[in-house]
Coordinates of C-alpha atoms and ligand atoms in Angstrom, one line a residue:
M1 CA -0.3 -0.3 0.2
N2 CA 1.6 3.7 -0.6
A3 CA 1.6 6.3 1.5
V4 CA -1.9 8.3 -0.5
K5 CA -3.2 4.7 0.3
K6 CA -1.3 4.8 4.0
F7 CA -2.1 8.0 5.0
I8 CA -6.2 8.1 4.2
K9 CA -6.6 4.6 5.8
E10 CA -5.0 6.6 8.7
Q11 CA -8.2 9.5 8.3
I12 CA -10.3 6.5 8.8
T13 CA -9.8 4.6 11.2
A14 CA -8.4 8.3 13.7
F15 CA -12.0 9.4 12.8
L16 CA -13.9 5.9 13.9
R17 CA -12.3 6.0 16.7
S18 CA -13.0 9.6 18.2
E19 CA -16.7 8.6 17.0
G20 CA -16.3 5.7 18.6
A21 CA -16.9 3.7 16.7
E22 CA -14.3 1.5 15.9
G23 CA -15.9 -1.6 15.8
L24 CA -17.2 -0.7 12.6
L25 CA -14.3 -1.4 10.4
S26 CA -12.8 -4.7 9.0
R27 CA -11.1 -3.6 6.8
V28 CA -10.6 -0.7 3.8
G29 CA -9.6 -1.2 0.0
F30 CA -9.5 0.6 -2.5
E31 CA -11.8 0.3 -6.3
G32 CA -11.6 3.4 -8.9
P33 CA -11.2 6.7 -7.3
Y34 CA -13.8 4.5 -4.9
V35 CA -12.5 4.2 -0.7
V36 CA -14.3 1.2 -0.4
I37 CA -15.0 0.4 3.8
Y38 CA -15.6 -2.9 4.1
V39 CA -18.1 -3.4 7.6
K40 CA -17.9 -5.9 10.6
D41 CA -20.9 -4.9 12.3
P42 CA -23.9 -3.3 10.7
Q43 CA -25.7 -2.4 13.6
V44 CA -22.9 -0.3 14.3
L45 CA -24.5 2.1 11.5
L46 CA -28.1 2.1 13.2
E47 CA -27.0 3.8 15.9
K48 CA -24.7 5.7 14.3
K49 CA -26.4 7.5 12.3
D50 CA -24.6 9.2 8.7
I51 CA -21.8 8.0 9.6
V52 CA -20.6 6.8 6.6
A53 CA -21.9 10.4 4.5
R54 CA -19.7 12.0 7.6
L55 CA -17.0 10.1 7.5
A56 CA -16.4 10.9 3.3
R57 CA -17.0 15.0 4.0
H58 CA -14.2 14.0 6.9
I59 CA -11.8 12.7 4.2
R60 CA -13.4 14.4 1.2
K61 CA -13.3 10.7 -1.0
R62 CA -15.9 8.9 -2.5
I63 CA -16.8 5.7 0.1
I64 CA -18.0 2.4 -0.9
M65 CA -20.2 0.6 1.5
R66 CA -19.8 -3.0 2.1
I67 CA -21.1 -5.7 4.7
D68 CA -18.3 -8.3 5.3
P69 CA -20.2 -12.1 3.8
E70 CA -20.9 -13.4 7.0
K71 CA -22.8 -10.3 8.4
R72 CA -25.4 -11.7 4.9
L73 CA -28.1 -13.1 4.8
D74 CA -28.4 -16.3 1.5
P75 CA -29.7 -14.3 -1.2
E76 CA -33.1 -16.0 -1.3
E77 CA -33.7 -15.1 2.4
A78 CA -32.9 -12.1 2.1
K79 CA -34.9 -11.5 -1.3
K80 CA -38.2 -12.5 0.9
E81 CA -37.0 -9.9 3.3
I82 CA -36.4 -7.4 0.3
K83 CA -39.7 -7.8 -0.7
E84 CA -41.2 -7.3 2.9
I85 CA -39.1 -4.4 3.1
V86 CA -40.4 -2.6 -0.2
P87 CA -43.6 -0.7 0.3
D88 CA -46.3 -2.3 -2.5
F89 CA -47.4 0.8 -3.8
V90 CA -43.5 1.3 -5.3
G91 CA -44.2 -2.8 -7.1
F92 CA -41.2 -4.9 -5.9
K93 CA -40.1 -6.4 -9.3
G94 CA -37.1 -8.8 -8.8
A95 CA -33.5 -8.4 -7.0
D96 CA -29.9 -9.1 -8.3
F97 CA -27.3 -10.4 -5.9
D98 CA -23.4 -9.7 -6.4
P99 CA -21.8 -12.0 -4.0
V100 CA -17.9 -10.1 -4.9
T101 CA -18.9 -6.6 -3.7
G102 CA -21.9 -7.7 -1.8
E103 CA -24.8 -5.5 -3.8
V104 CA -28.0 -6.0 -4.6
I105 CA -29.8 -4.3 -7.1
I106 CA -33.3 -4.3 -6.5
E107 CA -36.0 -3.5 -9.4
V108 CA -39.0 -1.6 -8.3
E109 CA -41.7 -0.1 -11.0
R110 CA -41.4 3.7 -8.7
D111 CA -37.7 4.0 -8.1
L112 CA -38.1 7.4 -7.5
I113 CA -39.2 7.3 -3.9
L114 CA -36.0 4.5 -3.1
K115 CA -33.4 6.5 -4.3
G116 CA -31.2 7.9 -2.2
N117 CA -33.8 6.8 0.9
Q118 CA -32.0 6.5 3.6
E119 CA -34.3 5.0 5.7
F120 CA -34.9 2.2 3.6
N121 CA -31.3 1.2 3.0
T122 CA -30.3 1.1 6.5
E123 CA -33.9 -1.2 6.8
V124 CA -32.0 -3.4 4.3
I125 CA -28.1 -3.5 5.6
R126 CA -29.7 -4.3 8.8
R127 CA -31.7 -6.7 7.6
T128 CA -29.6 -9.1 5.0
G129 CA -26.2 -8.0 5.2
W130 CA -26.4 -6.8 1.9
V131 CA -26.2 -3.0 0.2
P132 CA -28.8 -2.2 -1.7
R133 CA -28.8 -0.9 -5.3
I134 CA -32.7 0.5 -6.9
A135 CA -32.9 0.2 -10.2
R136 CA -36.2 0.9 -12.1
F137 CA -38.4 -2.0 -13.6
P138 CA -38.2 -1.1 -17.7
T139 CA -41.4 -0.6 -19.6
I140 CA -39.6 -1.6 -22.8
K141 CA -37.0 -4.5 -22.2
S142 CA -33.2 -3.6 -22.6
S143 CA -31.4 -6.0 -24.0
T144 CA -27.9 -4.0 -23.4
V145 CA -29.0 -3.1 -19.9
E146 CA -29.9 -6.4 -18.6
G147 CA -26.4 -8.1 -20.6
I148 CA -24.3 -5.1 -18.4
R149 CA -25.9 -6.0 -15.6
R150 CA -25.1 -10.3 -16.1
K151 CA -21.8 -9.4 -17.7
Y152 CA -21.2 -7.1 -14.4
I153 CA -22.5 -9.9 -11.8
E154 CA -20.7 -12.2 -13.8
G155 CA -17.4 -10.7 -14.2
S156 CA -17.7 -9.2 -10.8
K157 CA -14.3 -10.5 -9.1
Q158 CA -12.2 -9.3 -12.8
R159 CA -13.9 -6.0 -12.9
R160 CA -12.6 -5.0 -9.1
R161 CA -9.2 -6.0 -9.8
S162 CA -9.4 -3.7 -12.7
L163 CA -10.7 -1.2 -10.4
E164 CA -8.5 -2.1 -8.1
R165 CA -5.7 -1.3 -10.6
I166 CA -6.6 1.8 -11.4
S167 CA -7.1 3.4 -7.9
E168 CA -3.4 2.6 -8.0
K169 CA -2.8 5.3 -10.1
I170 CA -5.7 8.1 -8.5
F171 CA -3.8 7.7 -5.2
R172 CA -0.8 8.0 -6.3
P173 CA 2.2 10.7 -4.4
I174 CA 1.4 13.5 -6.8
L175 CA 4.9 16.0 -7.3
S176 CA 3.5 19.2 -8.1
T177 CA 0.7 20.3 -10.6
G178 CA 0.6 22.8 -13.1
D179 CA 1.4 23.2 -16.4
V180 CA -2.1 23.0 -17.8
R181 CA -2.8 22.8 -21.5
I182 CA -4.5 21.5 -24.2
L183 CA -4.5 19.4 -26.8
A184 CA -7.0 19.9 -29.7
L185 CA -7.5 16.4 -31.3
G186 CA -10.4 16.3 -33.1
G187 CA -13.8 18.0 -33.3
F188 CA -12.2 22.1 -33.5
R189 CA -13.6 23.5 -36.3
E190 CA -15.4 20.8 -37.8
V191 CA -18.6 18.4 -36.3
G192 CA -17.5 14.9 -35.6
R193 CA -14.7 13.1 -33.9
S194 CA -13.9 15.1 -30.4
A195 CA -11.4 14.6 -28.3
I196 CA -9.4 17.0 -26.2
L197 CA -6.9 16.1 -24.1
V198 CA -6.0 18.0 -21.3
R199 CA -2.3 18.0 -19.2
T200 CA -0.9 19.5 -16.6
K201 CA 2.2 18.0 -15.0
E202 CA 1.2 15.4 -12.9
S203 CA -1.7 13.9 -15.1
C204 CA -3.5 13.7 -18.5
V205 CA -7.0 13.2 -19.1
L206 CA -9.2 12.7 -22.3
L207 CA -12.5 14.7 -22.8
D208 CA -14.3 12.5 -25.9
C209 CA -13.1 10.4 -28.4
G210 CA -15.2 9.8 -30.9
I211 CA -15.8 9.0 -33.9
K212 CA -16.8 11.3 -37.7
P213 CA -19.5 10.1 -40.0
G214 CA -19.5 10.5 -43.3
T215 CA -15.5 10.0 -44.5
R216 CA -13.5 7.1 -44.3
D217 CA -10.2 9.2 -44.7
P218 CA -8.7 8.6 -41.3
T219 CA -6.8 11.0 -40.5
E220 CA -10.2 12.5 -40.9
A221 CA -12.8 10.1 -39.5
Y222 CA -10.1 9.5 -36.2
P223 CA -8.9 11.8 -33.7
R224 CA -5.5 13.0 -34.1
F225 CA -4.1 9.8 -32.4
D226 CA -1.3 9.1 -34.6
I227 CA 0.8 12.7 -33.3
P228 CA 4.5 12.5 -31.3
E229 CA 2.3 14.4 -28.5
F230 CA -0.2 11.7 -27.4
D231 CA 0.9 8.6 -25.6
I232 CA -1.9 6.4 -24.7
E233 CA 0.7 5.0 -22.0
E234 CA 0.1 8.3 -20.3
I235 CA -3.9 8.9 -20.2
D236 CA -4.9 8.1 -16.9
A237 CA -8.3 8.9 -17.5
V238 CA -11.0 9.6 -20.3
I239 CA -14.5 11.2 -20.0
I240 CA -17.0 10.4 -22.3
S241 CA -19.9 12.9 -22.8
H242 CA -22.4 11.5 -23.8
A243 CA -23.7 8.4 -25.8
H244 CA -23.6 10.3 -29.9
I245 CA -20.9 8.5 -31.6
D246 CA -19.2 11.4 -32.5
H247 CA -17.9 11.2 -28.8
C248 CA -17.9 7.8 -28.0
G249 CA -17.2 6.2 -31.1
F250 CA -13.7 5.9 -30.5
V251 CA -12.9 4.6 -27.2
P252 CA -12.5 0.6 -27.7
F253 CA -10.5 1.2 -30.4
L254 CA -7.6 3.2 -26.9
Y255 CA -8.6 -0.6 -25.2
K256 CA -7.4 -2.6 -28.3
Y257 CA -4.2 -0.8 -28.1
G258 CA -3.7 -1.2 -25.0
Y259 CA -5.5 1.6 -22.8
R260 CA -6.4 0.1 -19.3
G261 CA -7.6 3.5 -17.4
P262 CA -10.9 3.9 -15.8
V263 CA -14.0 5.7 -19.0
Y264 CA -15.6 8.1 -16.4
C265 CA -19.5 8.8 -17.6
S266 CA -23.1 8.8 -16.2
E267 CA -25.0 5.4 -15.8
P268 CA -27.2 5.8 -19.2
T269 CA -24.0 7.2 -20.8
L270 CA -22.9 3.6 -20.4
H271 CA -25.7 2.0 -22.1
L272 CA -26.2 4.2 -24.9
M273 CA -22.6 4.0 -25.6
A274 CA -22.3 0.2 -25.5
M275 CA -25.0 0.0 -27.6
L276 CA -24.1 2.9 -30.5
Q277 CA -19.9 0.9 -30.3
E278 CA -21.5 -2.2 -30.8
D279 CA -23.9 -1.6 -33.9
L280 CA -21.1 0.4 -35.0
I281 CA -19.2 -2.6 -36.5
D282 CA -22.8 -4.4 -36.9
V283 CA -23.0 -1.2 -40.0
A284 CA -19.4 -1.5 -40.9
A285 CA -19.5 -4.6 -41.5
Q286 CA -22.7 -4.5 -43.6
A287 CA -21.1 -2.3 -45.6
G288 CA -18.5 -4.2 -46.5
V289 CA -15.9 -1.9 -43.8
I290 CA -13.4 -3.2 -41.0
P291 CA -14.1 -2.0 -38.2
P292 CA -11.5 0.3 -36.2
Y293 CA -12.1 -2.7 -33.6
D294 CA -14.3 -5.6 -32.4
R295 CA -16.5 -6.8 -29.6
K296 CA -14.2 -7.8 -26.6
D297 CA -12.7 -4.4 -27.2
I298 CA -16.1 -3.1 -25.9
E299 CA -16.3 -5.8 -23.6
K300 CA -13.4 -4.2 -21.6
E301 CA -14.1 -1.0 -21.9
L302 CA -16.9 -1.5 -20.1
M303 CA -14.8 -3.6 -17.6
Y304 CA -12.8 -0.8 -16.4
A305 CA -15.7 1.7 -16.7
V306 CA -17.2 3.6 -14.1
P307 CA -20.8 5.3 -14.9
L308 CA -21.0 7.8 -12.2
R309 CA -24.3 10.2 -10.6
Y310 CA -24.6 14.0 -11.3
K311 CA -23.1 16.5 -9.0
R312 CA -20.8 14.0 -6.8
V313 CA -16.8 15.3 -7.4
T314 CA -14.8 13.2 -8.1
D315 CA -11.1 12.4 -7.9
I316 CA -9.5 11.5 -10.7
T317 CA -6.3 11.4 -10.9
P318 CA -4.1 12.8 -8.3
D319 CA -4.6 16.5 -8.9
I320 CA -7.4 16.4 -10.8
K321 CA -11.3 15.9 -9.3
L322 CA -14.8 15.6 -11.8
D323 CA -17.6 17.1 -11.6
L324 CA -20.7 15.8 -13.8
Q325 CA -23.6 17.7 -14.4
N326 CA -26.7 18.5 -17.2
A327 CA -26.5 19.0 -20.6
G328 CA -29.6 18.8 -21.7
H329 CA -28.7 17.2 -24.9
I330 CA -29.5 13.6 -24.5
L331 CA -30.6 10.7 -21.7
G332 CA -27.2 11.1 -19.3
S333 CA -25.2 14.2 -21.0
C334 CA -22.6 15.7 -19.0
I335 CA -21.0 18.7 -18.6
V336 CA -17.6 18.4 -17.3
H337 CA -15.7 20.1 -14.5
L338 CA -12.3 19.2 -14.0
H339 CA -11.0 21.2 -10.8
I340 CA -7.1 21.3 -11.3
G341 CA -5.0 21.5 -7.8
D342 CA -6.5 23.2 -4.4
G343 CA -8.7 26.2 -6.5
L344 CA -5.9 26.4 -9.1
Y345 CA -7.4 26.1 -12.2
N346 CA -11.5 25.0 -13.7
I347 CA -11.6 23.9 -17.2
I348 CA -16.0 23.7 -17.8
Y349 CA -16.5 21.5 -21.3
T350 CA -20.1 21.9 -22.4
G351 CA -20.1 18.8 -24.9
D352 CA -23.4 19.0 -26.7
M353 CA -25.4 20.6 -24.8
K354 CA -29.2 22.1 -24.9
Y355 CA -29.7 25.1 -22.6
G356 CA -33.5 25.7 -23.5
K357 CA -36.3 23.9 -22.9
T358 CA -36.5 20.0 -23.9
A359 CA -39.6 17.5 -23.8
L360 CA -38.5 15.5 -21.7
L361 CA -34.8 17.5 -20.2
G362 CA -34.5 19.7 -18.8
P363 CA -32.0 22.5 -19.9
A364 CA -27.8 23.0 -19.4
Y365 CA -26.5 23.0 -16.2
Y366 CA -24.8 26.6 -15.6
R367 CA -24.2 27.2 -12.0
F368 CA -20.9 26.8 -11.5
P369 CA -18.7 28.6 -8.6
R370 CA -15.8 28.4 -10.7
A371 CA -14.2 28.2 -14.7
E372 CA -11.0 29.7 -15.8
T373 CA -11.8 28.4 -18.6
L374 CA -15.2 27.8 -21.0
I375 CA -15.1 25.1 -24.1
I376 CA -18.0 25.5 -26.1
E377 CA -20.0 23.7 -28.6
S378 CA -20.7 26.2 -31.4
T379 CA -23.2 23.1 -34.2
Y380 CA -25.7 25.8 -34.7
G381 CA -23.0 29.0 -33.6
A382 CA -23.8 30.7 -36.7
P383 CA -26.2 34.7 -36.3
E384 CA -28.4 33.1 -38.7
D385 CA -29.1 29.6 -36.8
L386 CA -31.9 30.8 -34.4
M387 CA -34.4 28.0 -34.4
K388 CA -38.1 28.8 -33.9
R389 CA -39.8 28.4 -30.3
R390 CA -40.7 25.3 -29.3
E391 CA -44.5 25.5 -29.4
E392 CA -44.3 26.5 -33.2
T393 CA -42.2 24.4 -34.1
E394 CA -44.4 21.4 -32.6
A395 CA -47.0 23.4 -35.2
E396 CA -45.8 23.2 -38.2
F397 CA -44.5 19.4 -37.5
A398 CA -48.1 18.5 -36.7
N399 CA -49.0 20.4 -40.1
L400 CA -46.1 18.7 -42.3
I401 CA -46.7 14.9 -40.9
S402 CA -51.3 15.9 -41.2
H403 CA -51.0 17.5 -45.0
V404 CA -48.8 14.6 -46.4
I405 CA -51.1 11.9 -44.2
E406 CA -54.2 13.5 -45.3
R407 CA -52.9 13.1 -49.2
G408 CA -52.3 9.0 -48.8
G409 CA -48.3 10.1 -47.9
K410 CA -45.4 8.0 -46.3
V411 CA -43.9 10.5 -43.8
L412 CA -39.6 9.1 -42.9
I413 CA -37.8 10.7 -40.4
P414 CA -34.1 10.1 -40.2
V415 CA -33.7 10.4 -36.3
P416 CA -30.1 8.8 -34.6
A417 CA -31.7 5.5 -32.6
V418 CA -30.6 8.1 -29.0
G419 CA -32.0 11.1 -28.2
R420 CA -34.0 12.6 -30.9
A421 CA -35.7 9.6 -31.4
Q422 CA -37.3 9.7 -27.9
E423 CA -38.2 13.7 -28.4
I424 CA -40.0 13.2 -31.6
M425 CA -41.6 9.7 -29.7
F426 CA -42.9 12.0 -27.1
V427 CA -44.4 14.3 -29.6
L428 CA -45.8 12.3 -31.1
D429 CA -47.7 10.1 -28.7
R430 CA -49.2 13.7 -27.6
M431 CA -50.2 14.9 -30.7
L432 CA -51.4 11.4 -31.9
R433 CA -54.1 11.3 -28.0
A434 CA -54.5 15.2 -28.7
G435 CA -56.2 14.3 -31.9
K436 CA -53.5 17.3 -33.8
I437 CA -52.1 14.7 -36.7
P438 CA -54.5 12.0 -38.2
L439 CA -54.4 8.9 -35.7
V440 CA -52.2 6.7 -38.5
P441 CA -49.4 3.9 -37.6
V442 CA -46.1 4.9 -36.0
Y443 CA -43.3 3.1 -37.2
I444 CA -40.8 2.3 -34.7
E445 CA -36.9 0.1 -36.2
G446 CA -35.1 -1.4 -33.5
M447 CA -32.7 0.6 -32.5
I448 CA -34.5 2.9 -31.4
W449 CA -36.6 0.7 -30.1
E450 CA -33.7 -1.1 -27.4
A451 CA -31.8 2.9 -26.6
T452 CA -35.4 3.9 -25.3
G453 CA -35.9 0.7 -23.3
I454 CA -32.7 2.4 -21.8
Y455 CA -35.1 5.2 -21.6
T456 CA -37.2 3.7 -20.0
S457 CA -35.2 2.2 -17.3
Y458 CA -33.6 5.7 -15.8
F459 CA -36.3 8.2 -15.9
D460 CA -34.5 10.3 -12.9
H461 CA -32.2 12.0 -15.9
L462 CA -35.1 13.0 -17.7
A463 CA -36.3 16.6 -16.9
P464 CA -38.4 16.9 -13.1
S465 CA -41.6 18.8 -14.4
V466 CA -41.8 15.7 -16.8
R467 CA -41.6 12.7 -14.6
D468 CA -44.5 13.3 -13.3
D469 CA -46.0 13.3 -16.8
I470 CA -44.5 11.2 -18.1
E471 CA -45.4 8.5 -14.9
A472 CA -49.2 9.2 -15.4
E473 CA -49.2 8.9 -19.3
N474 CA -46.2 6.9 -20.2
P475 CA -45.1 7.2 -23.9
F476 CA -42.5 4.9 -24.0
R477 CA -44.9 1.2 -23.4
E478 CA -44.0 -2.3 -25.1
D479 CA -48.2 -2.4 -25.6
S480 CA -48.0 1.2 -26.8
E481 CA -51.0 2.4 -28.4
F482 CA -49.5 3.8 -31.6
F483 CA -46.1 3.1 -31.8
T484 CA -44.7 -0.6 -33.1
P485 CA -41.3 -1.4 -32.9
I486 CA -40.1 -3.5 -36.2
R487 CA -37.5 -6.2 -35.7
D488 CA -36.9 -8.2 -38.3
P489 CA -36.1 -7.4 -42.5
M490 CA -39.4 -9.5 -43.3
R491 CA -41.7 -7.2 -41.2
R492 CA -39.8 -3.7 -42.7
E493 CA -40.3 -4.6 -46.3
E494 CA -44.0 -5.1 -45.5
V495 CA -44.1 -1.3 -43.4
I496 CA -42.8 -0.3 -47.1
M497 CA -44.8 -2.5 -49.5
E498 CA -48.1 -1.3 -47.2
K499 CA -50.9 1.1 -49.2
K500 CA -51.7 3.0 -46.9
P501 CA -49.9 6.4 -45.5
C502 CA -48.0 5.8 -42.4
I503 CA -45.2 7.6 -39.9
V504 CA -41.9 6.1 -40.1
L505 CA -38.5 6.7 -37.0
A506 CA -35.6 4.7 -38.5
T507 CA -31.6 5.3 -38.1
S508 CA -29.0 6.3 -38.9
G509 CA -29.6 10.1 -38.5
M510 CA -27.5 11.8 -41.2
L511 CA -28.7 8.0 -43.8
E512 CA -25.4 7.0 -43.4
G513 CA -26.4 3.4 -43.3
G514 CA -28.8 1.3 -41.5
P515 CA -32.6 0.7 -41.8
V516 CA -33.7 4.1 -42.7
L517 CA -31.6 3.5 -47.0
E518 CA -34.4 0.3 -47.0
Y519 CA -36.5 2.4 -46.6
L520 CA -35.6 5.8 -48.1
K521 CA -34.9 3.5 -51.3
E522 CA -38.7 2.6 -52.2
L523 CA -40.2 5.8 -50.4
A524 CA -37.6 8.6 -52.9
P525 CA -39.0 7.8 -56.1
K526 CA -42.5 8.6 -54.8
E527 CA -44.1 12.4 -54.6
E528 CA -46.9 11.8 -52.0
N529 CA -44.0 10.7 -49.5
A530 CA -42.2 13.0 -47.5
L531 CA -38.6 12.9 -45.7
I532 CA -38.2 14.8 -42.8
F533 CA -35.2 15.6 -40.6
V534 CA -34.9 16.8 -37.3
S535 CA -31.4 16.5 -36.6
Y536 CA -28.1 18.2 -37.7
Q537 CA -26.5 16.8 -40.5
I538 CA -22.7 16.3 -40.7
E539 CA -21.1 17.8 -44.4
G540 CA -20.3 14.4 -45.8
T541 CA -23.3 12.9 -45.3
L542 CA -25.9 11.4 -47.8
G543 CA -28.4 13.6 -45.4
R544 CA -26.6 16.5 -45.7
R545 CA -25.9 16.5 -49.4
I546 CA -30.2 15.5 -49.7
L547 CA -30.5 18.8 -48.2
D548 CA -28.1 20.8 -50.2
G549 CA -29.9 19.3 -52.6
L550 CA -28.8 16.3 -54.2
R551 CA -31.8 14.0 -56.1
E552 CA -30.2 12.1 -57.9
L553 CA -29.5 9.1 -55.1
E554 CA -26.8 5.7 -56.0
F555 CA -27.5 2.7 -53.4
R556 CA -25.0 -0.5 -53.6
E557 CA -26.2 -3.9 -53.9
K558 CA -25.9 -6.9 -54.2
E559 CA -26.3 -6.4 -57.7
G560 CA -24.6 -3.3 -58.4
I561 CA -24.9 0.4 -57.9
R562 CA -29.3 0.9 -58.2
R563 CA -29.9 4.5 -59.0
V564 CA -33.1 6.2 -57.6
Q565 CA -34.7 10.1 -57.7
L566 CA -35.7 11.6 -55.4
K567 CA -38.7 12.8 -55.3
M568 CA -40.1 13.1 -52.1
Q569 CA -40.3 15.9 -50.3
V570 CA -37.9 16.9 -48.4
F571 CA -38.0 18.9 -45.0
N572 CA -35.9 20.4 -42.4
V573 CA -37.6 21.3 -38.8
T574 CA -34.7 21.8 -36.9
G575 CA -36.7 23.3 -33.7
F576 CA -36.5 20.1 -32.2
S577 CA -32.7 19.9 -31.1
G578 CA -30.7 19.3 -28.6
H579 CA -28.6 21.5 -29.8
S580 CA -28.4 25.3 -28.2
D581 CA -29.4 27.5 -30.9
R582 CA -27.0 30.9 -31.7
I583 CA -28.7 33.5 -29.0
Q584 CA -28.8 30.2 -26.3
L585 CA -25.2 30.5 -26.7
V586 CA -24.7 32.7 -26.2
N587 CA -26.4 33.8 -22.8
Y588 CA -25.4 29.7 -21.8
V589 CA -22.3 32.3 -22.0
K590 CA -23.3 35.0 -19.9
R591 CA -24.8 33.1 -17.2
L592 CA -21.9 31.3 -16.9
K593 CA -19.5 34.1 -16.3
G594 CA -22.2 35.7 -13.7
A595 CA -22.2 32.2 -11.9
V596 CA -18.4 32.3 -11.4
Q597 CA -18.3 35.6 -10.0
G598 CA -15.6 36.8 -13.0
S599 CA -13.2 33.9 -13.0
L600 CA -13.5 33.1 -16.8
K601 CA -11.2 34.1 -18.4
K602 CA -11.4 32.1 -21.7
V603 CA -13.8 30.8 -24.1
I604 CA -12.5 28.5 -26.5
V605 CA -14.8 27.1 -29.3
C606 CA -15.4 23.2 -30.5
H607 CA -17.9 21.2 -32.5
G608 CA -18.8 23.1 -35.1
E609 CA -18.3 23.9 -38.9
E610 CA -14.9 26.6 -39.6
K611 CA -17.5 29.5 -40.5
K612 CA -20.2 29.3 -37.1
A613 CA -16.8 28.3 -34.5
K614 CA -15.3 31.5 -36.3
S615 CA -18.0 33.4 -35.9
L616 CA -19.5 32.4 -33.1
A617 CA -16.4 33.0 -30.9
R618 CA -15.7 36.7 -32.7
H619 CA -19.5 36.7 -31.3
L620 CA -18.7 35.7 -27.5
A621 CA -15.4 38.0 -27.2
R622 CA -17.5 40.8 -28.2
V623 CA -20.5 40.7 -26.3
C624 CA -19.2 38.9 -23.3
E625 CA -16.2 40.5 -22.9
V626 CA -13.8 37.6 -22.8
E627 CA -10.8 35.9 -24.3
A628 CA -12.6 33.5 -27.5
T629 CA -11.0 31.5 -29.5
A630 CA -11.8 28.8 -31.8
P631 CA -9.0 26.5 -32.3
H632 CA -7.9 23.9 -35.0
V633 CA -7.3 20.2 -34.6
L634 CA -3.7 19.7 -33.6
D635 CA -3.4 23.2 -32.0
M636 CA -1.5 23.2 -28.4
I637 CA -3.1 26.3 -26.2
R638 CA -1.5 27.0 -23.2
L639 CA -3.9 27.8 -20.5
Y640 CA -2.1 28.1 -16.7
Ligands
LIG701 ZN1 -24.2 15.1 -29.2

C-alpha cells in the first residue's frame, strides 16, 4: 500500500475512533476512485446515523460501503426480506445479488421513491447484510441493460481487479501540478471525432473520443492519436460527455491498443454508448468495411468503465477532480467540470448541450462556482442559426405530417437512435393523443426501440417537470397504442409495401447506413411521401447532401449500383434540436460568466463547422468580453 492510501486509512481509523465506532470497520480497500469501507457489524450503522456520509466529508473522498460476507443472509432469504421492506405501491419486481461486492440490485416500478432513501437503505442493510442499489423496472425491455447487468455480476471479480489497478494511479503521491494545457485532437472547426487532451504537470485526461461520420479517410475520421504528443500510456482517464458516436465511438480503439484506465461517464451513457458502439461494428460489416475495433474491445471498455452520477465530485487523478452535470442534450449527457489542483484552475467542457427546454430534459447546468476556461460547442453557432420556438416547431411539424398523411403519403423521419428519437416519439404520442395529427401507425426501428428501453430504465435523469407527466401517461411502453417496433427485415418490407400512410422513425439519423436507407430507396421516388430531418446533418453525409439539393441517389446493392430519383418532399425542422441555437449559446456563456464571478478568462469554441465556430468566437469575444478563440485540430493551448 502506497503512502497516500496509508494516510487515508489512518484518517479513517482515527475518525472512527473519535466517533466511538471502531467496531464498524473490518478493512479498507480502494477501487477506482472509491475508498471501500468493509463493515464488520451493520448494527453500528443504525446506532451511528450518517456516519459513512460524515466520514466521506471528513476525508473528502467518495466512499463505497460493503458488509462482510458472513453477515449477509442467503440471497433467497434476503430476497424475501427485501420484498417485505419494499412498500407495495413501489412495485417490487426482482433482486439481483452480486456476492463479490455484496450489492443487491433491487428492481422496482417506482424507483424515485427509494433512490437516495437513507431509511430504506439502512433497513435493507440491517435485515439482510446486503447493500441495496435501486433500479427502475423498464417499461420497454432493453437487452443492453440486462446484458451489462449480467456481465457485471458474472465478471465482478475481474472488474474489481481492474478497478483496484485504476486506484493505484488515482491515489498515487503527487509531485507538483500546474502547467495546464489542452491539445485539440478532433472536433475543432468541424463536427465529429471530438477529442481533447487535457494535460497538467502531473496527469493527462482525454475528454471525449469520437469518430466522424461521412468520411473514410483515417486522418479525417478519427482523433489525431498518430501525433508524437499523444501517448496512450500516459492517459490517466477518459471522460465521455455523452453517448453519440461522434463523442464516444472510438473509445474501444484505445482498449484495443493497450489502454487499461477508466472511462468516466453517466450511467445512461455507459449503456447507450455500448449499444451504439456495437451498432457501429454491425453497420461497418454491412457496408463491407473493417471496423476499427471489435466486440471484445467493447467488453474491455465495460470492465474499466466507472459510471458516475451528476453532482458527485470525484478524484480521477492526484490533481484533477471531476464533476458531471446535466447538459440537456440527450439522456445522460454531461457538462464536464475539471477541477485542477486545489482551487488552481477550472475547465468546463459543454460537450453537446441544450440551454433551453426540450420535451424530456432540463436545460444545461451553468451554476459552477469557478471556471477559468470554458470549452463550448458551436453546432448552431452562426448568426443565421436561430431556432423557432418550441410551440411553433411543434405546430409546423404537425401540419407537415397531417398534410402528407391526408394525401396518402408516408413520412420518413431519419433520427439518431438516441435523443431526437425519444423526443420525437414523445411529441408524436402527445399529438396523436390530442388528435392533432391523423391516427396512422408509427413504426419504430429496432435500434431506436432498444435505446428507448434504456431511457425507460433511467427516468430519474429526465427533467423533474416531465417525470410526473410521463409516470401518469408513459409513451414509452411495450404495449403502446401508437408505436409498433420493427424488429426484422420482413416486417420492414411489409411496412414499405403497405398502401397506407404511416410514419417511420429509422436510423441512421444522417442516412449513413442502417435501416433508414431501405425505406429511403423505396419511398424516395414517390412525390406523395416526405422525408423530414429533425437533427443536425454533418458535412459529407448523405443527409447533408440531400439537404443541399442532391436528388440523384445511388445505393450499393449486391447486384451493383442502384440509382433512384428522389421525388419525395424534403423538409428540415430544426426546432427539435438537442443543441443550443446561437442565442442560447450566447446566453449560456453570459449566465456562466455571472455564476463564476469574474473567474472566466478564456472561451474555446469547438464542435462546429469552421465558419460557425469562428463566427461564434468573434461574437462571444465582443458581447461577453472574454478572450474567445476557435482553434484548429492539432493546436496546443496553454491555459495556466
Ligand atoms: Zn451529440
